[in-house]
PDB file of C-alpha atoms in Angstrom:
ATOM      1  CA  MET A   3       6.149 -13.898  -6.420  1.00  0.00           C
ATOM      2  CA  ASN A   4       9.624 -15.081  -5.688  1.00  0.00           C
ATOM      3  CA  ASP A   5      11.493 -13.831  -8.745  1.00  0.00           C
ATOM      4  CA  VAL A   6      10.610 -10.332  -7.186  1.00  0.00           C
ATOM      5  CA  LEU A   7      10.941 -11.753  -3.573  1.00  0.00           C
ATOM      6  CA  GLU A   8      14.577 -12.981  -4.486  1.00  0.00           C
ATOM      7  CA  ARG A   9      15.340  -9.940  -5.860  1.00  0.00           C
ATOM      8  CA  LEU A  10      14.631  -7.850  -3.055  1.00  0.00           C
ATOM      9  CA  ARG A  11      16.932 -10.794  -1.110  1.00  0.00           C
ATOM     10  CA  GLY A  12      19.478 -10.059  -3.485  1.00  0.00           C
ATOM     11  CA  GLU A  13      19.185  -6.151  -2.723  1.00  0.00           C
ATOM     12  CA  ALA A  14      19.323  -6.061   0.963  1.00  0.00           C
ATOM     13  CA  GLY A  15      22.342  -9.017   1.156  1.00  0.00           C
ATOM     14  CA  GLU A  16      22.584  -9.859   4.875  1.00  0.00           C
ATOM     15  CA  SER A  17      20.615  -7.354   6.553  1.00  0.00           C
ATOM     16  CA  ALA A  18      18.485  -8.718   9.670  1.00  0.00           C
ATOM     17  CA  GLU A  19      15.811  -5.896   7.984  1.00  0.00           C
ATOM     18  CA  TYR A  20      15.024  -8.645   4.896  1.00  0.00           C
ATOM     19  CA  GLU A  21      13.599 -11.264   7.126  1.00  0.00           C
ATOM     20  CA  ALA A  22      12.252  -9.375   9.509  1.00  0.00           C
ATOM     21  CA  LEU A  23       9.239  -7.510   7.399  1.00  0.00           C
ATOM     22  CA  LEU A  24       9.505 -11.205   5.415  1.00  0.00           C
ATOM     23  CA  ALA A  25       8.136 -12.596   8.670  1.00  0.00           C
ATOM     24  CA  ALA A  26       6.160  -8.987   8.977  1.00  0.00           C
ATOM     25  CA  GLY A  27       1.942  -9.168   9.573  1.00  0.00           C
ATOM     26  CA  PRO A  28       0.382  -6.643   7.614  1.00  0.00           C
ATOM     27  CA  ASP A  29      -0.004  -3.147  11.090  1.00  0.00           C
ATOM     28  CA  GLY A  30       4.380  -4.622  10.477  1.00  0.00           C
ATOM     29  CA  LEU A  31       4.524  -3.642   6.814  1.00  0.00           C
ATOM     30  CA  ALA A  32       2.250  -0.822   7.034  1.00  0.00           C
ATOM     31  CA  ALA A  33       4.613   0.896   9.643  1.00  0.00           C
ATOM     32  CA  ALA A  34       7.594  -0.068   7.598  1.00  0.00           C
ATOM     33  CA  LEU A  35       6.474   2.217   4.531  1.00  0.00           C
ATOM     34  CA  THR A  36       6.524   5.656   6.406  1.00  0.00           C
ATOM     35  CA  SER A  37       9.584   4.812   9.020  1.00  0.00           C
ATOM     36  CA  PRO A  38      12.356   6.655   8.154  1.00  0.00           C
ATOM     37  CA  GLY A  39      15.152   5.831   6.918  1.00  0.00           C
ATOM     38  CA  LEU A  40      14.229   2.392   4.992  1.00  0.00           C
ATOM     39  CA  PRO A  41      16.108   0.792   1.334  1.00  0.00           C
ATOM     40  CA  LEU A  42      14.152   1.580  -0.962  1.00  0.00           C
ATOM     41  CA  TRP A  43      14.208  -2.475  -1.168  1.00  0.00           C
ATOM     42  CA  ALA A  44      12.214  -2.447   2.835  1.00  0.00           C
ATOM     43  CA  ARG A  45       9.578  -0.288   0.824  1.00  0.00           C
ATOM     44  CA  GLU A  46       9.451  -2.538  -1.710  1.00  0.00           C
ATOM     45  CA  LEU A  47       8.870  -5.333   0.468  1.00  0.00           C
ATOM     46  CA  ALA A  48       6.834  -4.126   2.487  1.00  0.00           C
ATOM     47  CA  ALA A  49       4.001  -2.784  -0.122  1.00  0.00           C
ATOM     48  CA  TYR A  50       4.415  -5.294  -2.415  1.00  0.00           C
ATOM     49  CA  ARG A  51       3.758  -8.087   0.376  1.00  0.00           C
ATOM     50  CA  LEU A  52       1.038  -5.789   1.511  1.00  0.00           C
ATOM     51  CA  GLY A  53       0.023  -5.805  -2.180  1.00  0.00           C
ATOM     52  CA  MET A  54      -1.009  -9.197  -2.999  1.00  0.00           C
ATOM     53  CA  ALA A  55      -2.537  -9.383   0.695  1.00  0.00           C
ATOM     54  CA  GLY A  56      -5.037  -6.893  -0.976  1.00  0.00           C
ATOM     55  CA  ASP A  57      -4.227  -4.624   2.085  1.00  0.00           C
ATOM     56  CA  ARG A  58      -4.700  -1.455   0.742  1.00  0.00           C
ATOM     57  CA  ARG A  59      -2.442   0.430   3.016  1.00  0.00           C
ATOM     58  CA  ALA A  60       0.131   0.057  -0.272  1.00  0.00           C
ATOM     59  CA  PHE A  61      -1.439   0.953  -2.744  1.00  0.00           C
ATOM     60  CA  GLU A  62       0.673   5.381  -2.161  1.00  0.00           C
ATOM     61  CA  ALA A  63       3.980   3.082  -2.079  1.00  0.00           C
ATOM     62  CA  LEU A  64       2.625   0.421  -5.019  1.00  0.00           C
ATOM     63  CA  VAL A  65       1.788   4.258  -7.626  1.00  0.00           C
ATOM     64  CA  LEU A  66       5.173   5.534  -6.192  1.00  0.00           C
ATOM     65  CA  LEU A  67       7.177   1.663  -7.465  1.00  0.00           C
ATOM     66  CA  LEU A  68       5.593   1.712 -10.863  1.00  0.00           C
ATOM     67  CA  ASN A  69       6.065   4.755 -12.125  1.00  0.00           C
ATOM     68  CA  HIS A  70       9.547   4.340 -11.289  1.00  0.00           C
ATOM     69  CA  ARG A  71      13.097   4.273 -12.967  1.00  0.00           C
ATOM     70  CA  ASP A  72      14.118   0.161 -12.845  1.00  0.00           C
ATOM     71  CA  PRO A  73      11.471  -1.786 -14.954  1.00  0.00           C
ATOM     72  CA  PRO A  74      12.290  -4.877 -12.220  1.00  0.00           C
ATOM     73  CA  ARG A  75      10.704  -2.410  -9.324  1.00  0.00           C
ATOM     74  CA  CYS A  76       7.227  -1.472 -11.839  1.00  0.00           C
ATOM     75  CA  GLU A  77       6.241  -5.448 -13.000  1.00  0.00           C
ATOM     76  CA  ALA A  78       6.066  -5.875  -9.249  1.00  0.00           C
ATOM     77  CA  ALA A  79       4.285  -2.327  -8.898  1.00  0.00           C
ATOM     78  CA  ALA A  80       2.004  -3.127 -11.621  1.00  0.00           C
ATOM     79  CA  GLN A  81       1.866  -6.792 -10.258  1.00  0.00           C
ATOM     80  CA  ALA A  82       0.769  -6.266  -6.147  1.00  0.00           C
ATOM     81  CA  LEU A  83      -1.807  -3.112  -7.313  1.00  0.00           C
ATOM     82  CA  ALA A  84      -3.923  -5.629 -10.125  1.00  0.00           C
ATOM     83  CA  VAL A  85      -4.514  -8.547  -6.888  1.00  0.00           C
ATOM     84  CA  LEU A  86      -4.965  -5.361  -4.607  1.00  0.00           C
ATOM     85  CA  ASP A  87      -8.195  -4.365  -6.694  1.00  0.00           C
ATOM     86  CA  ASP A  88      -8.429  -0.912  -5.496  1.00  0.00           C
ATOM     87  CA  PRO A  89     -10.584   1.338  -7.767  1.00  0.00           C
ATOM     88  CA  ARG A  90      -7.960   4.087  -7.735  1.00  0.00           C
ATOM     89  CA  THR A  91      -5.127   2.463  -9.017  1.00  0.00           C
ATOM     90  CA  ALA A  92      -7.315   2.431 -12.971  1.00  0.00           C
ATOM     91  CA  ARG A  93      -7.095   6.390 -12.103  1.00  0.00           C
ATOM     92  CA  ALA A  94      -3.208   6.257 -11.847  1.00  0.00           C
ATOM     93  CA  ALA A  95      -2.262   4.489 -14.136  1.00  0.00           C
ATOM     94  CA  ALA A  96      -4.038   5.652 -16.928  1.00  0.00           C
ATOM     95  CA  ALA A  97      -2.275   9.400 -15.584  1.00  0.00           C
ATOM     96  CA  LEU A  98       1.216   7.233 -15.697  1.00  0.00           C
ATOM     97  CA  ALA A  99       1.042   5.847 -19.286  1.00  0.00           C
ATOM     98  CA  THR A 100      -0.336   9.406 -20.773  1.00  0.00           C
ATOM     99  CA  ASN A 101       1.787  11.169 -18.701  1.00  0.00           C
ATOM    100  CA  GLU A 102       4.530  12.569 -21.915  1.00  0.00           C
ATOM    101  CA  LEU A 103       7.466  13.671 -19.346  1.00  0.00           C
ATOM    102  CA  ARG A 104       7.279   9.255 -18.020  1.00  0.00           C
ATOM    103  CA  THR A 105       6.899   7.719 -21.168  1.00  0.00           C
ATOM    104  CA  ALA A 106      10.328   5.810 -20.591  1.00  0.00           C
ATOM    105  CA  TYR A 107       8.498   3.843 -18.465  1.00  0.00           C
ATOM    106  CA  ALA A 108       4.518   3.529 -19.363  1.00  0.00           C
ATOM    107  CA  LEU A 109       5.179  -0.362 -20.596  1.00  0.00           C
ATOM    108  CA  HIS A 110       3.660  -2.096 -17.330  1.00  0.00           C
ATOM    109  CA  PRO A 111       1.566   1.173 -16.713  1.00  0.00           C
ATOM    110  CA  VAL A 112       0.128   0.090 -19.805  1.00  0.00           C
ATOM    111  CA  ARG A 113      -0.044  -2.995 -19.407  1.00  0.00           C
ATOM    112  CA  LEU A 114      -1.790  -2.740 -16.070  1.00  0.00           C
ATOM    113  CA  LEU A 115      -4.481  -1.271 -17.872  1.00  0.00           C
ATOM    114  CA  THR A 116      -4.795  -3.879 -20.752  1.00  0.00           C
ATOM    115  CA  ALA A 117      -5.204  -6.175 -17.324  1.00  0.00           C
ATOM    116  CA  LEU A 118      -7.706  -3.809 -15.380  1.00  0.00           C
ATOM    117  CA  ARG A 119     -10.305  -3.946 -18.318  1.00  0.00           C
ATOM    118  CA  ALA A 120     -10.813  -0.418 -16.308  1.00  0.00           C
ATOM    119  CA  PRO A 121     -13.075   2.732 -17.895  1.00  0.00           C
ATOM    120  CA  GLU A 122      -9.534   4.222 -18.041  1.00  0.00           C
ATOM    121  CA  SER A 123      -8.232   1.663 -19.794  1.00  0.00           C
ATOM    122  CA  ALA A 124      -8.946   1.755 -23.934  1.00  0.00           C
ATOM    123  CA  PRO A 125      -8.903   5.529 -23.559  1.00  0.00           C
ATOM    124  CA  ALA A 126      -5.776   6.255 -22.058  1.00  0.00           C
ATOM    125  CA  LEU A 127      -3.872   2.973 -24.021  1.00  0.00           C
ATOM    126  CA  ILE A 128      -5.948   5.238 -26.615  1.00  0.00           C
ATOM    127  CA  ARG A 129      -4.442   8.609 -26.133  1.00  0.00           C
ATOM    128  CA  THR A 130      -0.950   6.657 -25.326  1.00  0.00           C
ATOM    129  CA  LEU A 131      -1.126   4.950 -28.810  1.00  0.00           C
ATOM    130  CA  SER A 132      -1.622   7.920 -30.953  1.00  0.00           C
ATOM    131  CA  LEU A 133       1.108  10.026 -28.867  1.00  0.00           C
ATOM    132  CA  ARG A 134       3.917   6.958 -29.565  1.00  0.00           C
ATOM    133  CA  LEU A 135       2.383   7.158 -33.843  1.00  0.00           C
ATOM    134  CA  ALA A 136       4.952  10.242 -34.740  1.00  0.00           C
ATOM    135  CA  PRO A 137       7.668   9.298 -36.809  1.00  0.00           C
ATOM    136  CA  HIS A 138      11.317   7.920 -35.541  1.00  0.00           C
ATOM    137  CA  ASP A 139       9.371   8.196 -31.770  1.00  0.00           C
ATOM    138  CA  PRO A 140      11.719   5.708 -29.870  1.00  0.00           C
ATOM    139  CA  TYR A 141       8.652   4.566 -27.611  1.00  0.00           C
ATOM    140  CA  TRP A 142       8.224   1.367 -29.900  1.00  0.00           C
ATOM    141  CA  ARG A 143       7.668  -1.336 -27.459  1.00  0.00           C
ATOM    142  CA  VAL A 144       5.077   1.444 -25.059  1.00  0.00           C
ATOM    143  CA  ALA A 145       3.441   2.104 -28.343  1.00  0.00           C
ATOM    144  CA  LEU A 146       3.397  -1.673 -28.966  1.00  0.00           C
ATOM    145  CA  ALA A 147       2.156  -2.764 -25.742  1.00  0.00           C
ATOM    146  CA  CYS A 148      -1.337  -0.398 -26.318  1.00  0.00           C
ATOM    147  CA  VAL A 149      -1.589  -2.476 -30.035  1.00  0.00           C
ATOM    148  CA  GLU A 150      -1.601  -5.491 -28.000  1.00  0.00           C
ATOM    149  CA  GLY A 151      -3.587  -4.292 -24.736  1.00  0.00           C
ATOM    150  CA  LEU A 152      -6.466  -2.533 -27.334  1.00  0.00           C
ATOM    151  CA  GLY A 153      -6.719  -5.897 -29.031  1.00  0.00           C
ATOM    152  CA  ALA A 154      -7.232  -7.653 -25.851  1.00  0.00           C
ATOM    153  CA  LEU A 155      -9.775  -4.868 -25.120  1.00  0.00           C
ATOM    154  CA  ARG A 156     -11.701  -5.501 -27.838  1.00  0.00           C
ATOM    155  CA  ASP A 157     -12.538  -1.992 -27.880  1.00  0.00           C
ATOM    156  CA  PRO A 158     -14.450  -0.262 -30.992  1.00  0.00           C
ATOM    157  CA  ARG A 159     -13.203   2.911 -30.792  1.00  0.00           C
ATOM    158  CA  ALA A 160      -9.526   1.512 -31.025  1.00  0.00           C
ATOM    159  CA  ARG A 161     -10.046   1.220 -34.507  1.00  0.00           C
ATOM    160  CA  GLY A 162      -9.449   4.626 -35.991  1.00  0.00           C
ATOM    161  CA  VAL A 163      -5.602   4.225 -34.262  1.00  0.00           C
ATOM    162  CA  LEU A 164      -5.108   0.840 -35.077  1.00  0.00           C
ATOM    163  CA  THR A 165      -5.180   1.099 -37.983  1.00  0.00           C
ATOM    164  CA  ARG A 166      -2.599   4.470 -38.212  1.00  0.00           C
ATOM    165  CA  ALA A 167      -0.527   2.035 -36.449  1.00  0.00           C
ATOM    166  CA  GLN A 168      -0.390  -0.230 -39.561  1.00  0.00           C
ATOM    167  CA  SER A 169       1.902   2.125 -41.263  1.00  0.00           C
ATOM    168  CA  HIS A 170       5.226   1.705 -38.789  1.00  0.00           C
ATOM    169  CA  PRO A 171       6.712  -1.242 -38.642  1.00  0.00           C
ATOM    170  CA  ARG A 172       7.541  -2.544 -36.109  1.00  0.00           C
ATOM    171  CA  LEU A 173       2.981  -2.276 -34.992  1.00  0.00           C
ATOM    172  CA  ALA A 174       1.987  -3.150 -38.445  1.00  0.00           C
ATOM    173  CA  GLN A 175       2.046  -6.489 -37.711  1.00  0.00           C
ATOM    174  CA  ALA A 176       0.333  -6.555 -33.870  1.00  0.00           C
ATOM    175  CA  ALA A 177      -2.107  -3.743 -35.162  1.00  0.00           C
ATOM    176  CA  THR A 178      -3.859  -6.131 -37.763  1.00  0.00           C
ATOM    177  CA  ALA A 179      -4.239  -8.835 -35.740  1.00  0.00           C
ATOM    178  CA  SER A 180      -5.674  -6.442 -33.205  1.00  0.00           C
ATOM    179  CA  LEU A 181      -8.156  -4.389 -35.774  1.00  0.00           C
ATOM    180  CA  ARG A 182      -9.224  -8.140 -36.438  1.00  0.00           C
ATOM    181  CA  LEU A 183     -10.736  -8.607 -32.720  1.00  0.00           C
ATOM    182  CA  LEU A 184     -12.412  -5.673 -32.582  1.00  0.00           C
ATOM    183  CA  PRO A 185     -16.666  -5.488 -33.837  1.00  0.00           C
ATOM    184  CA  ALA A 186     -17.698  -5.205 -36.406  1.00  0.00           C
ATOM    185  CA  SER A 187     -18.342  -1.354 -37.239  1.00  0.00           C
ATOM    186  CA  ASP A 188     -21.260  -1.779 -39.709  1.00  0.00           C
ATOM    187  CA  GLY A 189     -23.089  -0.643 -36.975  1.00  0.00           C
ATOM    188  CA  SER A 190     -25.735  -3.652 -36.320  1.00  0.00           C
ATOM    189  CA  ALA A 191     -27.099  -4.559 -33.536  1.00  0.00           C
ATOM    190  CA  GLY A 192     -28.354  -8.869 -33.420  1.00  0.00           C
TER     191      GLY A 192
END
């Protein structure tokens, strides 16, 4: 949390708005989310603080930040969304992770899906990884996050895509490790 606040302090410069938002209560933070003319750092600070406090009024702003082109903003939004525990979060993260037009920004939604362990998590990671296995795909970090996430989720539905990922040099070792974490597929019950 301190890293996020320090980054935002740096963006705010000498602004008195930073200290005001740092001291604001939940209603003041929620009001800041809809105030016209506030800079992005101010909206992020308000959304982040609300999210970390479990206030669901931050949800929409945090989802927008999760889809931002700036990785530190995405990471902060993912942290706050994980704490927020809003039932809409997994659906939103899955939509962002699987959006082919936003693949360059999918790393943090993928990691958030892994952390959430929601019903939407494994299907979204499987779909995203399947799309990243094309030859010369530039988004290998997103693919690697999917591979690692699928191992952490231990969902047997991932076996096929993880097996295919083993043929990709940057993914092979992680895919093999993730496959080892999946439950046995012999069909026998204990």
